[in-house]
Short mmCIF file of C-alpha atoms in Angstrom, two decimals:
data_model
loop_
_atom_site.label_atom_id
_atom_site.label_comp_id
_atom_site.label_asym_id
_atom_site.label_seq_id
_atom_site.Cartn_x
_atom_site.Cartn_y
_atom_site.Cartn_z
CA MET A 1 -64.03 66.57 79.93
CA PRO A 2 -63.23 62.98 78.90
CA ILE A 3 -63.32 62.28 75.16
CA LEU A 4 -65.31 59.07 75.74
CA GLU A 5 -67.56 58.16 78.65
CA THR A 6 -69.93 55.27 79.25
CA GLN A 7 -72.76 55.48 81.75
CA ASP A 8 -74.30 52.18 82.91
CA LEU A 9 -73.59 50.76 79.46
CA THR A 10 -75.38 47.43 79.00
CA TYR A 11 -75.80 45.14 76.01
CA VAL A 12 -77.98 42.03 76.04
CA TYR A 13 -77.95 39.49 73.20
CA GLY A 14 -81.24 37.71 72.49
CA ALA A 15 -83.22 39.78 74.99
CA GLY A 16 -86.50 38.10 75.91
CA THR A 17 -85.50 34.72 74.43
CA PRO A 18 -84.23 31.53 76.11
CA PHE A 19 -80.77 32.44 74.74
CA GLU A 20 -80.61 35.83 76.50
CA LYS A 21 -77.06 36.76 77.52
CA THR A 22 -75.75 39.96 79.07
CA ALA A 23 -72.46 40.63 77.25
CA VAL A 24 -71.81 44.09 78.73
CA ASP A 25 -73.11 44.69 82.23
CA HIS A 26 -73.55 48.28 83.50
CA ILE A 27 -70.09 49.59 82.56
CA SER A 28 -69.36 53.17 83.62
CA LEU A 29 -65.94 54.65 82.85
CA GLN A 30 -64.12 57.62 81.35
CA ILE A 31 -61.36 57.69 78.74
CA GLU A 32 -59.26 60.83 78.52
CA GLU A 33 -58.17 62.53 75.33
CA GLY A 34 -54.74 61.39 74.12
CA GLU A 35 -54.68 58.13 76.09
CA LEU A 36 -53.59 54.78 74.71
CA VAL A 37 -55.82 52.27 76.50
CA GLY A 38 -55.29 48.50 76.36
CA VAL A 39 -58.45 46.37 76.59
CA ILE A 40 -58.03 42.79 77.77
CA GLY A 41 -60.27 39.93 78.85
CA HIS A 42 -60.65 36.23 78.15
CA THR A 43 -62.58 35.03 75.09
CA GLY A 44 -66.28 35.77 75.62
CA SER A 45 -65.64 38.39 78.32
CA GLY A 46 -67.53 41.08 76.37
CA LYS A 47 -64.61 43.27 75.30
CA SER A 48 -65.47 43.29 71.57
CA THR A 49 -69.15 43.94 72.29
CA PHE A 50 -68.08 46.81 74.54
CA VAL A 51 -65.87 48.57 71.97
CA GLN A 52 -68.41 48.10 69.17
CA GLN A 53 -70.84 50.26 71.16
CA LEU A 54 -68.33 53.11 71.37
CA ASN A 55 -68.86 54.09 67.72
CA GLY A 56 -72.47 53.02 67.34
CA LEU A 57 -71.97 49.71 65.54
CA LEU A 58 -74.08 48.21 68.32
CA LYS A 59 -76.83 50.21 70.03
CA PRO A 60 -76.84 49.77 73.83
CA THR A 61 -79.71 47.85 75.38
CA SER A 62 -79.52 50.49 78.10
CA GLY A 63 -77.09 53.16 79.27
CA LYS A 64 -75.19 55.76 77.25
CA VAL A 65 -72.00 56.37 75.29
CA LEU A 66 -70.88 60.00 75.39
CA LEU A 67 -68.42 61.42 72.85
CA LYS A 68 -67.06 64.75 74.13
CA GLY A 69 -70.02 64.92 76.50
CA LYS A 70 -72.74 64.22 73.91
CA ASP A 71 -74.83 61.03 73.71
CA ILE A 72 -73.88 59.42 70.38
CA TRP A 73 -77.45 58.14 69.98
CA ALA A 74 -79.09 61.55 70.69
CA GLU A 75 -79.67 61.88 66.92
CA PRO A 76 -79.83 58.34 65.47
CA LYS A 77 -79.83 59.60 61.87
CA LYS A 78 -76.35 61.11 62.46
CA ILE A 79 -74.76 57.93 63.85
CA ARG A 80 -72.76 57.51 60.61
CA ALA A 81 -70.91 60.76 61.39
CA ILE A 82 -69.90 59.29 64.77
CA ARG A 83 -68.12 56.45 62.94
CA PHE A 84 -65.92 58.99 61.16
CA GLN A 85 -64.91 60.39 64.58
CA VAL A 86 -64.50 57.02 66.30
CA GLY A 87 -62.79 54.73 63.80
CA MET A 88 -62.91 50.95 64.20
CA VAL A 89 -60.43 48.40 62.87
CA PHE A 90 -61.78 44.87 63.14
CA GLN A 91 -59.88 41.64 63.58
CA TYR A 92 -58.58 40.49 60.15
CA PRO A 93 -59.56 43.84 58.54
CA GLU A 94 -57.89 42.80 55.26
CA HIS A 95 -60.98 40.67 54.58
CA GLN A 96 -62.82 43.95 53.97
CA LEU A 97 -60.52 45.12 51.15
CA PHE A 98 -62.42 45.23 47.87
CA GLU A 99 -61.23 48.06 45.58
CA GLU A 100 -59.03 47.73 42.47
CA THR A 101 -56.01 49.37 44.10
CA VAL A 102 -54.65 49.94 47.61
CA GLU A 103 -54.99 53.70 47.05
CA LYS A 104 -58.71 53.43 46.20
CA ASP A 105 -59.31 51.25 49.26
CA ILE A 106 -57.66 53.78 51.57
CA ALA A 107 -59.65 56.59 49.88
CA PHE A 108 -63.03 54.88 50.39
CA GLY A 109 -63.72 56.37 53.86
CA PRO A 110 -62.66 59.96 53.04
CA LYS A 111 -64.79 59.85 49.86
CA ASN A 112 -67.81 58.90 51.93
CA MET A 113 -67.08 61.90 54.14
CA GLY A 114 -67.63 64.13 51.10
CA LEU A 115 -64.10 65.56 51.08
CA SER A 116 -62.49 67.24 48.07
CA GLU A 117 -60.24 65.21 45.75
CA GLU A 118 -57.22 67.22 46.93
CA GLU A 119 -57.99 66.50 50.59
CA ILE A 120 -58.64 62.82 49.84
CA LYS A 121 -55.21 62.51 48.16
CA ARG A 122 -53.54 64.25 51.12
CA ARG A 123 -55.22 61.91 53.59
CA VAL A 124 -54.40 58.78 51.59
CA LYS A 125 -50.72 59.77 51.53
CA MET A 126 -50.73 60.64 55.24
CA ALA A 127 -52.50 57.39 56.23
CA ALA A 128 -50.26 55.21 54.06
CA ALA A 129 -47.18 56.78 55.66
CA PHE A 130 -48.55 56.25 59.18
CA ALA A 131 -49.36 52.63 58.37
CA GLY A 132 -45.89 52.02 56.93
CA LEU A 133 -46.99 51.45 53.32
CA LYS A 134 -44.53 52.41 50.59
CA ASP A 135 -45.72 54.67 47.76
CA ASN A 136 -45.14 51.98 45.12
CA LEU A 137 -47.80 49.79 46.80
CA LEU A 138 -50.58 52.33 46.37
CA GLY A 139 -51.15 51.41 42.73
CA ALA A 140 -51.06 47.66 43.42
CA SER A 141 -54.10 45.43 43.80
CA PRO A 142 -54.83 44.78 47.51
CA PHE A 143 -55.07 41.08 46.61
CA GLU A 144 -51.48 40.93 45.32
CA ILE A 145 -49.64 42.28 48.37
CA SER A 146 -48.45 40.38 51.46
CA GLY A 147 -50.61 39.61 54.48
CA GLY A 148 -48.90 42.22 56.65
CA GLU A 149 -49.25 44.84 53.90
CA LYS A 150 -52.96 44.03 53.53
CA ARG A 151 -53.41 44.52 57.26
CA ARG A 152 -51.63 47.88 57.14
CA ALA A 153 -53.67 48.95 54.09
CA ALA A 154 -56.91 48.18 55.92
CA ILE A 155 -55.75 50.14 58.98
CA ALA A 156 -54.70 53.03 56.72
CA GLY A 157 -58.28 53.13 55.40
CA VAL A 158 -59.52 53.95 58.91
CA ILE A 159 -56.64 56.32 59.70
CA ALA A 160 -57.45 58.26 56.49
CA MET A 161 -60.73 59.35 58.07
CA ASP A 162 -58.55 61.02 60.74
CA PRO A 163 -60.71 59.82 63.65
CA GLU A 164 -60.40 61.45 67.06
CA VAL A 165 -60.58 57.97 68.58
CA LEU A 166 -59.05 54.90 66.91
CA ILE A 167 -60.21 51.48 68.13
CA LEU A 168 -58.23 48.40 67.06
CA ASP A 169 -59.71 44.98 67.82
CA GLU A 170 -56.90 42.37 67.78
CA PRO A 171 -54.95 44.17 65.01
CA THR A 172 -51.96 41.80 65.17
CA ALA A 173 -53.95 38.52 65.08
CA GLY A 174 -52.46 36.00 62.66
CA LEU A 175 -49.29 38.00 61.92
CA ASP A 176 -45.82 36.54 62.39
CA PRO A 177 -43.67 38.04 65.23
CA MET A 178 -41.88 40.47 62.91
CA GLY A 179 -45.12 41.60 61.27
CA ARG A 180 -46.68 42.08 64.69
CA ASP A 181 -43.75 44.19 65.96
CA VAL A 182 -43.79 46.36 62.82
CA LEU A 183 -47.54 46.97 63.08
CA LEU A 184 -47.37 47.78 66.81
CA SER A 185 -44.55 50.25 66.16
CA GLN A 186 -46.65 51.95 63.47
CA ILE A 187 -49.61 52.22 65.87
CA VAL A 188 -47.39 53.76 68.57
CA ASP A 189 -45.83 56.23 66.10
CA TYR A 190 -49.29 57.20 64.81
CA HIS A 191 -50.52 57.78 68.37
CA ARG A 192 -47.48 59.89 69.31
CA GLN A 193 -47.65 62.06 66.21
CA ARG A 194 -51.43 62.57 66.14
CA ASN A 195 -51.81 62.66 69.95
CA ASN A 196 -55.30 61.22 69.52
CA THR A 197 -56.98 58.54 71.61
CA VAL A 198 -56.32 54.87 70.85
CA LEU A 199 -58.01 51.75 72.26
CA LEU A 200 -56.19 48.50 71.57
CA VAL A 201 -58.00 45.20 72.19
CA SER A 202 -55.50 42.35 72.40
CA HIS A 203 -54.90 38.85 73.75
CA SER A 204 -51.18 39.61 73.92
CA MET A 205 -50.33 40.78 77.41
CA GLU A 206 -46.80 41.61 76.20
CA ASP A 207 -48.14 43.97 73.53
CA ILE A 208 -50.46 45.74 75.97
CA ALA A 209 -47.72 46.00 78.62
CA ARG A 210 -45.34 47.60 76.12
CA ILE A 211 -47.55 50.37 74.81
CA ALA A 212 -50.65 51.09 76.97
CA ASP A 213 -50.99 54.02 79.38
CA ARG A 214 -53.89 52.33 81.17
CA VAL A 215 -55.42 48.88 80.95
CA LEU A 216 -59.13 48.05 81.03
CA VAL A 217 -59.78 44.48 82.17
CA ILE A 218 -63.25 43.18 81.33
CA ASP A 219 -64.47 40.00 83.03
CA ASP A 220 -67.95 38.54 82.50
CA GLY A 221 -69.17 41.80 80.97
CA LYS A 222 -68.04 43.95 83.91
CA VAL A 223 -65.05 46.19 84.61
CA ALA A 224 -62.67 44.13 86.74
CA MET A 225 -59.86 46.72 86.66
CA PHE A 226 -59.14 50.02 84.95
CA GLU A 227 -55.82 51.37 86.13
CA LYS A 228 -52.31 52.30 85.02
CA THR A 229 -50.60 49.45 83.21
CA ASP A 230 -48.02 48.62 85.90
CA LYS A 231 -50.70 48.49 88.62
CA VAL A 232 -52.84 46.07 86.59
CA PHE A 233 -50.01 43.66 85.81
CA ALA A 234 -48.78 43.78 89.42
CA GLN A 235 -51.98 41.86 90.29
CA SER A 236 -50.92 38.57 88.68
CA ALA A 237 -52.94 36.31 91.01
CA ARG A 238 -56.15 38.22 90.31
CA LEU A 239 -55.53 38.18 86.55
CA SER A 240 -54.88 34.42 86.67
CA GLN A 241 -58.26 33.88 88.34
CA MET A 242 -59.84 35.57 85.30
CA GLY A 243 -57.99 33.29 82.87
CA LEU A 244 -55.41 35.94 81.99
CA ARG A 245 -51.68 35.94 82.46
CA VAL A 246 -49.13 38.66 83.11
CA PRO A 247 -46.25 39.15 80.64
CA GLN A 248 -43.56 36.49 81.06
CA ILE A 249 -40.93 39.00 82.17
CA THR A 250 -43.30 40.38 84.84
CA LYS A 251 -43.89 36.83 86.08
CA ILE A 252 -40.13 36.17 86.29
CA MET A 253 -39.50 39.40 88.20
CA THR A 254 -42.35 38.61 90.61
CA MET A 255 -40.78 35.19 91.31
CA LEU A 256 -37.39 36.84 91.95
CA ARG A 257 -39.02 39.29 94.37
CA GLU A 258 -40.73 36.43 96.20
CA LYS A 259 -37.32 34.76 96.59
CA GLY A 260 -35.96 37.86 98.31
CA TYR A 261 -34.25 39.71 95.45
CA PRO A 262 -34.86 43.48 95.68
CA VAL A 263 -36.30 43.89 92.17
CA SER A 264 -38.83 46.62 91.47
CA SER A 265 -42.48 45.79 90.94
CA GLY A 266 -44.11 46.81 87.68
CA VAL A 267 -41.44 45.51 85.27
CA LEU A 268 -43.37 45.07 82.02
CA THR A 269 -40.84 44.62 79.23
CA VAL A 270 -37.69 42.56 78.64
CA GLU A 271 -35.70 45.80 78.33
CA GLN A 272 -36.89 46.93 81.78
CA GLY A 273 -36.11 43.47 83.19
CA VAL A 274 -32.55 43.56 81.86
CA GLN A 275 -31.98 47.02 83.35
CA GLU A 276 -33.38 45.89 86.71
CA ILE A 277 -31.15 42.80 86.87
CA LEU A 278 -28.09 44.88 85.88
CA ARG A 279 -28.97 47.36 88.64
CA ILE A 280 -29.11 44.59 91.25
CA LEU A 281 -25.88 43.00 90.01
CA GLY A 282 -24.24 46.42 90.26
CA ARG A 283 -25.39 46.79 93.85
CA GLU A 284 -24.01 43.38 94.70
CA GLU A 285 -20.64 44.29 93.16
CA GLU A 286 -20.60 47.47 95.23
CA SER A 287 -21.32 45.60 98.47
CA ARG A 288 -18.56 43.10 97.70
CA GLY A 289 -16.12 45.94 97.06
CA GLN A 290 -16.88 47.38 100.47
#
């Protein structure tokens, strides 16, 4: 059984008004437990509206969201409990920090779950470690730490609820390259250790290519593709038509292949590209030696 499933999921803004717009248009798909799924699409494609329905922040105009086979809106009064199971990290989540200390901010979600003080402390420590926050920052004011630390503190607040599904909407937006790499590494480590399900919405094709098992491409509110990462990025012409681009290294390798070099398709990272070029150079050396 998939951990998340959508059936004809549709969301219409301004229904019945002159400004009516269908943001999510009859999306049906399944997400398996333990997957790391990248979600991409141009601005206004509907990707944020889609993921906000997965934990009940938005109620579908029609269709269903199933969590472990159960309609999340079957009992509307219990929708808050769904948000503990499907955690959401918004773009610029540090804007939601408000407590006196980082520790209290991280503890806010677990407290609302009605957990014991001992369990709350355990979860705060676990979440801070996963997010890469040092112990000495826990007693600091969230308004006195760096931008990257604020971002990690906000993410730790969602991780502390120990959700079965973690959704991150543009988590690296506005961070410098080093901050972005550190945060992505923490997300990958968290996913590997918890073996839970992660959905990462991002404009960075490089980030998605590096870490996603499968990629969901949303275009004009519909599913354009939902396949393994290498298969999605192998379709560069189709992605370009949707206003998206493949990672630079994938583009370079595609150009080399078109010029007759026997490079493999599906190269997604610089590391893979280097290995592929070294492999070809090695073959050429061998043929010269013969």
